[in-house]
Short mmCIF file of C-alpha atoms in Angstrom, two decimals:
data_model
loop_
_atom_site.label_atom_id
_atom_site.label_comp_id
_atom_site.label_asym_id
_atom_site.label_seq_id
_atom_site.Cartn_x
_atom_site.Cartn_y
_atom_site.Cartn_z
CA UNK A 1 406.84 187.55 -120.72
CA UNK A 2 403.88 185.90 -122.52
CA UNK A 3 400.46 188.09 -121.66
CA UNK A 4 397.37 184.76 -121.43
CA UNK A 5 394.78 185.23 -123.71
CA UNK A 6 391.57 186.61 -122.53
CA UNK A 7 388.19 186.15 -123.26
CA UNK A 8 385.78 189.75 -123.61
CA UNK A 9 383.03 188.08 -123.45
CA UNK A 10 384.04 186.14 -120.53
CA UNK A 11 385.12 189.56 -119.10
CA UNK A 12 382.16 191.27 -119.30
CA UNK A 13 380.21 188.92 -117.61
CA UNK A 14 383.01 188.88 -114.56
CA UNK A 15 382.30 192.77 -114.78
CA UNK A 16 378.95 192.67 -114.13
CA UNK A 17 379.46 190.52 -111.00
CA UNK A 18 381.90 192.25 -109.85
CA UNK A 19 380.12 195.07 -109.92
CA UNK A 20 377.01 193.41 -107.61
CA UNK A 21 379.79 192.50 -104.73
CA UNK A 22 381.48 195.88 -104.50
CA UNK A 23 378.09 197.43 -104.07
CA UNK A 24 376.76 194.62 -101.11
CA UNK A 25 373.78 193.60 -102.26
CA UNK A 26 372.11 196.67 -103.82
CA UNK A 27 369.62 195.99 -106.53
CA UNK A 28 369.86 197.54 -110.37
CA UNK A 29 367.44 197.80 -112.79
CA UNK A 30 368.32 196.82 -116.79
CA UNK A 31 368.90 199.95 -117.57
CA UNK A 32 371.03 201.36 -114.55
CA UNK A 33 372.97 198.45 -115.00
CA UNK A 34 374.02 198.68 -118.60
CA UNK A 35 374.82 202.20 -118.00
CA UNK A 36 376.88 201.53 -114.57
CA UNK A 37 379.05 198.57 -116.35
CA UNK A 38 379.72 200.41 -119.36
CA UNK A 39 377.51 197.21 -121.32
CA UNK A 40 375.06 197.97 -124.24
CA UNK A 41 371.88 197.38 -123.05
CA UNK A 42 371.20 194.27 -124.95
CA UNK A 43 374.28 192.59 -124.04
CA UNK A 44 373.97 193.16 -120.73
CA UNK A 45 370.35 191.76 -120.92
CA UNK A 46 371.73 188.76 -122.38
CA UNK A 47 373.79 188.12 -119.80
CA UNK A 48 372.20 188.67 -117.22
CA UNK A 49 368.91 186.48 -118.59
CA UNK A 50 372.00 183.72 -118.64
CA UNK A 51 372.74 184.41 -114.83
CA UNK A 52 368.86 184.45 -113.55
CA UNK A 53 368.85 181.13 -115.37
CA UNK A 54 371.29 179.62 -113.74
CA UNK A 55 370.79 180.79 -110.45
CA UNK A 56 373.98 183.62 -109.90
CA UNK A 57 371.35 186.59 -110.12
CA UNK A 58 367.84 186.77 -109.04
CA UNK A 59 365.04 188.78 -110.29
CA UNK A 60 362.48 190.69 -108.82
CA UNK A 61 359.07 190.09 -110.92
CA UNK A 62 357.87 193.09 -109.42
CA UNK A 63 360.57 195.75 -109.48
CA UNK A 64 361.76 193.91 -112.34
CA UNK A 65 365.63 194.22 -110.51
CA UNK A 66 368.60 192.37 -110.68
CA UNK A 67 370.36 191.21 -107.21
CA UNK A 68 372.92 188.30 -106.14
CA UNK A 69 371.53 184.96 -106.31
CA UNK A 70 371.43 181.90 -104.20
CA UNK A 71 373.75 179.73 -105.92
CA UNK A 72 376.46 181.90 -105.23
CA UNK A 73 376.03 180.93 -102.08
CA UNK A 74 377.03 176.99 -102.26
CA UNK A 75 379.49 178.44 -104.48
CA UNK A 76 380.81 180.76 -101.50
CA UNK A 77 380.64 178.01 -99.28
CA UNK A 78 383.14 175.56 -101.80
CA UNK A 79 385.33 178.81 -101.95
CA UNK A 80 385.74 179.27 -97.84
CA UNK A 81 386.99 175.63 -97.77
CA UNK A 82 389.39 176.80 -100.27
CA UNK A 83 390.57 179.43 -98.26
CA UNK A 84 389.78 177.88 -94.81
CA UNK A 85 392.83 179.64 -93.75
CA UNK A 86 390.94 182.65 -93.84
CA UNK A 87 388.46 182.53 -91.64
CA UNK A 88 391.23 180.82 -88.91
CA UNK A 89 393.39 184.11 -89.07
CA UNK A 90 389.84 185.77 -88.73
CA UNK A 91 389.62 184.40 -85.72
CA UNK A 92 392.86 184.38 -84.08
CA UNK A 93 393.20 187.96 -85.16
CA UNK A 94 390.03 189.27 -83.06
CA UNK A 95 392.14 189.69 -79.88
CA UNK A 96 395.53 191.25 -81.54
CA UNK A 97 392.29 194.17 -83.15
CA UNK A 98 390.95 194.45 -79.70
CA UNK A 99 393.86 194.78 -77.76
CA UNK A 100 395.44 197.47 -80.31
CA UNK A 101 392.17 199.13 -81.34
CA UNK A 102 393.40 198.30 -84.86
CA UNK A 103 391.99 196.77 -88.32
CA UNK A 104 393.33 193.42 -88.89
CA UNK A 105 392.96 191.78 -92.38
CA UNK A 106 393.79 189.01 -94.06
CA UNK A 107 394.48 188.54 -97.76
CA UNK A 108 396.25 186.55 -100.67
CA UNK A 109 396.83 186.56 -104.29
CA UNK A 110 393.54 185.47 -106.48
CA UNK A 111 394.24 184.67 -109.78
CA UNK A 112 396.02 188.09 -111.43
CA UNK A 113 394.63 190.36 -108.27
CA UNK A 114 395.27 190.89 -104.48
CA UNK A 115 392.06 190.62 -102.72
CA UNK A 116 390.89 191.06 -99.39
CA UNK A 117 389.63 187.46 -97.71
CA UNK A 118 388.66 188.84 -94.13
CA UNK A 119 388.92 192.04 -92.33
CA UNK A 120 388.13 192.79 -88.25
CA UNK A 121 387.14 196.19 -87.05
CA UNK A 122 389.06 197.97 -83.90
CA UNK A 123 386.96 196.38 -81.52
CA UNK A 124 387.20 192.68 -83.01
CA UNK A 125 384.51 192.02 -84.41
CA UNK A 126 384.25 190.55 -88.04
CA UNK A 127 383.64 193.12 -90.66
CA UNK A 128 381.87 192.68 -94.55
CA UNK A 129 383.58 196.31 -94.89
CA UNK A 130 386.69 195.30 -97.44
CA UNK A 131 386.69 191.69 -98.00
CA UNK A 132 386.24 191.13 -101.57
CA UNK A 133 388.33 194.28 -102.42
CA UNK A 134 390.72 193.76 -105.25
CA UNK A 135 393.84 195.47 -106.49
CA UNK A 136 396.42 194.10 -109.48
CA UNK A 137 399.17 191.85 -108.20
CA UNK A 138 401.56 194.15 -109.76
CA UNK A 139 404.67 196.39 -109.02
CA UNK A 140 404.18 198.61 -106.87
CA UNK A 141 401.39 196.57 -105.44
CA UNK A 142 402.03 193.47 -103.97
CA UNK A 143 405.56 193.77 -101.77
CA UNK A 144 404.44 191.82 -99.10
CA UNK A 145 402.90 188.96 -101.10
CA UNK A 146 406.09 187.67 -102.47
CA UNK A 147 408.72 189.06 -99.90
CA UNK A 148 408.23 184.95 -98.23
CA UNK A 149 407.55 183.45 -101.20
CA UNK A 150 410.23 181.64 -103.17
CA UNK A 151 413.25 183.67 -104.97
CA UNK A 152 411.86 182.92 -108.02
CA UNK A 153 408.53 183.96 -107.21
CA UNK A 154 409.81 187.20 -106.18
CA UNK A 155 411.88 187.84 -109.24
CA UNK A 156 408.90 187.36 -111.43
CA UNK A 157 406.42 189.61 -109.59
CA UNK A 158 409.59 192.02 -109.71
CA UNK A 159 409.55 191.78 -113.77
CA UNK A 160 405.87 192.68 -114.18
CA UNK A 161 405.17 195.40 -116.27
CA UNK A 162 404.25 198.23 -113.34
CA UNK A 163 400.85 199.89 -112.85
CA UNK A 164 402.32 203.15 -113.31
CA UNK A 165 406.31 204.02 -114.17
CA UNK A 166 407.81 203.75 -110.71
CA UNK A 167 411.61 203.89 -110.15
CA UNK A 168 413.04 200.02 -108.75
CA UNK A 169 416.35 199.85 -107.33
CA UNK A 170 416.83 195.97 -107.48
CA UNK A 171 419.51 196.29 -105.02
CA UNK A 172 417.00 198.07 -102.37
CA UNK A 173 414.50 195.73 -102.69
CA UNK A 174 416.50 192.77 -102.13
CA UNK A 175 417.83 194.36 -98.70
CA UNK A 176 414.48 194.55 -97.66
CA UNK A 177 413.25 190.89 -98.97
CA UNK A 178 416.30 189.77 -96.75
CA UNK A 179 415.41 191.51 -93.77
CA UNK A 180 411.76 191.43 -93.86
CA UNK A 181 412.62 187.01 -94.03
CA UNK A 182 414.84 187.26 -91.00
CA UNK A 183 412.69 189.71 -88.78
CA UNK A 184 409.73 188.03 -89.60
CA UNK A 185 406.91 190.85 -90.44
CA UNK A 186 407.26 194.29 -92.38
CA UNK A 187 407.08 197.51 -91.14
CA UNK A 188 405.58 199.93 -93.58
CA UNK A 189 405.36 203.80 -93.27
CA UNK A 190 402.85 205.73 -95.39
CA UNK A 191 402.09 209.64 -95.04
CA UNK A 192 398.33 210.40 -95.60
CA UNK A 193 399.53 211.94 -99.59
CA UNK A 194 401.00 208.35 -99.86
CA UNK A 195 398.40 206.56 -98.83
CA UNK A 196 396.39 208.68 -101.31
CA UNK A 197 398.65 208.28 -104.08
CA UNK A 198 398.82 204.08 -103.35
CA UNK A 199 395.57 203.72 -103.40
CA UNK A 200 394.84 205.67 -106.62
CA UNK A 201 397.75 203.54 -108.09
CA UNK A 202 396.10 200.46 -107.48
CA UNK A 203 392.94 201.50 -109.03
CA UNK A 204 394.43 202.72 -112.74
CA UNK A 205 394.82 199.80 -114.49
CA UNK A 206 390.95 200.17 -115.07
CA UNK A 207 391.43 203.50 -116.57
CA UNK A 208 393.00 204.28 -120.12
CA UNK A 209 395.22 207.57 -118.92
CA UNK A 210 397.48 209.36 -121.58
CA UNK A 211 400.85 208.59 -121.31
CA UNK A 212 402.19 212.00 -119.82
CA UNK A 213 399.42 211.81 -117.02
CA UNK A 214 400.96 208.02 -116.23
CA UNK A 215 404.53 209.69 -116.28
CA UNK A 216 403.25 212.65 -113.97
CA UNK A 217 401.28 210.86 -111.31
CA UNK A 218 404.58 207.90 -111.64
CA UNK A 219 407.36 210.13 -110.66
CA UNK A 220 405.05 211.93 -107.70
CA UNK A 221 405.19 207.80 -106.10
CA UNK A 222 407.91 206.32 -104.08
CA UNK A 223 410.81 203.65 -105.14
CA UNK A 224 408.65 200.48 -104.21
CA UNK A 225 410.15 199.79 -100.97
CA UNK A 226 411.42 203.06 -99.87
CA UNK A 227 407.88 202.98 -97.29
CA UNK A 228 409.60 199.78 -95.84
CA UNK A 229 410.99 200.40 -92.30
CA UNK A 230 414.75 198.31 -91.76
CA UNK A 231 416.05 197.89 -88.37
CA UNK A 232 418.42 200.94 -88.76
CA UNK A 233 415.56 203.00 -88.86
CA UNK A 234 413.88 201.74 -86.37
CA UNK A 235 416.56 201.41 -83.94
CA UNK A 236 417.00 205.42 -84.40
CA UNK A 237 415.15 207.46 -81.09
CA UNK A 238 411.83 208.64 -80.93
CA UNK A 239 408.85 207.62 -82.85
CA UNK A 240 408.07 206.30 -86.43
CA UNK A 241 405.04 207.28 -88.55
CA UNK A 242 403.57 203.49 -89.38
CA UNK A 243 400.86 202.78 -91.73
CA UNK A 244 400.84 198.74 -91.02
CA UNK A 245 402.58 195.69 -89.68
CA UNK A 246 402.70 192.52 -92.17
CA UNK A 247 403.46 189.26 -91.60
CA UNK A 248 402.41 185.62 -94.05
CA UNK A 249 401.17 182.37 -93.25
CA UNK A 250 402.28 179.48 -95.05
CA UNK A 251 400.55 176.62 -97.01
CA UNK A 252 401.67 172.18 -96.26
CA UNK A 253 404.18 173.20 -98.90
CA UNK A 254 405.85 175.74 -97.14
CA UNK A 255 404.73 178.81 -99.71
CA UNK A 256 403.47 181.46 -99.30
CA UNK A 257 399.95 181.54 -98.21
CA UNK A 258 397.78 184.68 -96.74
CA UNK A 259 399.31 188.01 -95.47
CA UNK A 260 398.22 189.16 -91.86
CA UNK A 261 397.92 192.76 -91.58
CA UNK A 262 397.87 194.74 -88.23
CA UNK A 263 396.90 198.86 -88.95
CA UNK A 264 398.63 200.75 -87.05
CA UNK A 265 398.11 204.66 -88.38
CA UNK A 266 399.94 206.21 -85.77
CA UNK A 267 403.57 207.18 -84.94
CA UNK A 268 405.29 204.92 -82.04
CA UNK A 269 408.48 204.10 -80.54
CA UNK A 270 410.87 201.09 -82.25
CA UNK A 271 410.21 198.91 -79.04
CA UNK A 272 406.06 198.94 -79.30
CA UNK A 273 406.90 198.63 -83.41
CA UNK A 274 408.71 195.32 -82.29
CA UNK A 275 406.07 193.97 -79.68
CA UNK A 276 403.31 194.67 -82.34
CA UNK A 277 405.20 192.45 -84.91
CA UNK A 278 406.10 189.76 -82.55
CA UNK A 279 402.33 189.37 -81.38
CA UNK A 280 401.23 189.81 -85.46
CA UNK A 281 403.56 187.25 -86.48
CA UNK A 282 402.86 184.70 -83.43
CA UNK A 283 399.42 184.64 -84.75
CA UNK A 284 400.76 184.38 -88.35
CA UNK A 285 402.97 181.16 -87.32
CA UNK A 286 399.49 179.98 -85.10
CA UNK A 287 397.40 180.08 -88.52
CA UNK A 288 399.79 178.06 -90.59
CA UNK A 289 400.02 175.50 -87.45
CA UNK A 290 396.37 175.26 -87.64
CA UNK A 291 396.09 175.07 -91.25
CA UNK A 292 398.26 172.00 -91.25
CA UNK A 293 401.46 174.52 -92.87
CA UNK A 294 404.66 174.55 -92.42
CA UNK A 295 407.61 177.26 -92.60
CA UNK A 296 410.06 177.03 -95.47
#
């Protein structure tokens, strides 16, 4: 598999913007911010004297600090048309968040990363809490984003190097592609160590970690797919620990588009599993109808 070239340079300014949207529009002197990005403190001047210029970061002639500037924001604005999508499954989500008193989000793939396009509190109401959140679009992150893509899509997400050594039985995974495409959403059970463990997964590839500390934390995660419910679990009595319900929209082309997510955090019966999916994925299907999409 042939790795793209990258630019550092390019890189480090990305870095330094990056780090302005995680932290919501806090405001960093020169100094704090060379130290907090990891830049020398010239460089980072340099780049940032670049930005002020061209109106991505703003600067406070009195403070003398560094926030988000305006032309980000006609630069937002081209991006939401981009993803107009987005802000419809915002939308149509609201109810399915009241109703359950559950976070709803909606995401896609962005360039090499997952990352969080909208997200609705419990009660409905759009929240800035998440969107813009990023993690690699790499095994064992990113299941859902290619499990109703194309066969070929899924293969090659499947043949990325993985964040961390995980085990993949080929075999497994394809059961649950198969029955995740005929049921229509994905059922996926996560114990509060798991969730713990995912999370810090998603977050390594920033970090250079000794080999033997990879292997360690690797072997303490699951097969990728084992947290994937199948109907012969769920048909089983009683009630099911369940982190989240999935379920994707689709693009005029029939791929692929955003995945709809429905939190769920709570163990319940195989019946309330199925109405939760039905209702997440009849918004799903409402999305791509309004977005002009199509299923494959």
């Amino acid at each position: 598999m042939t790795t793209a070239r990258r630019s550092p340079p390019t890189q480090r300014i990305v870095a330094l913007l990056d780090h302005f949207v995680a932290r919501r529009g806090a405001r960093f002197g020169l100094s704090e911010l060379a130290r907090e990005t990891g830049l020398s403190k010239p460089t980072c001047l340099g780049i940032v004297t670049s930005l002020v210029e061209a109106g991505y970061l703003a600067r406070d002639p009195h403070d003398k600090t560094y926030r988000l500037g305006p032309a980000l924001i006609a630069a937002g604005a081209v991006a939401r048309q981009n993803f107009a999508a987005a802000d419809m499954a915002a939308r149509r989500m609201a109810p399915l968040a009241e109703r359950y008193a559950a976070t709803c989000t909606a995401s896609a793939v962005v360039g090499r990363d997952v990352m969080v396009l909208a997200a609705l509190a419990p009660d409905g109401r759009p929240t800035a809490s998440g969107v813009g959140q990023r993690y690699p679009f790499v095994p064992p992150v990113g299941l859902m984003y290619v499990l109703w893509d194309s066969d070929e899509e899924f293969e090659r997400w499947l043949a990325m190097p993985p964040t961390l050594p995980v085990r993949r039985d080929h075999e497994h995974l394809r059961t649950v592609v198969a029955e995740c495409r005929r049921r229509g959403y994905l059922v996926e059970g996560l114990t509060d160590t798991g969730r713990r463990l995912y999370s810090l997964m998603a977050g390594l590839t920033a970090y250079d970690l000794p080999a033997e500390v990879r292997n360690l934390v690797g072997e303490l995660a699951s097969t990728i797919g084992e947290r994937v419910y199948l109907g012969a679990d769920l048909s089983a009595r009683g009630k099911h620990p369940v982190s989240l319900l999935s379920a994707p929209t689709f693009d005029a082309d029939g791929r692929q588009e955003l995945v709809l997510t429905l939190g769920v955090d709570a163990a319940i019966s195989g019946a309330e599993i199925g109405r939760r999916g039905r209702a997440l994925v009849e918004v799903a299907d409402a999305v791509t109808a309004e977005a002009g999409g199509r299923r494959p």
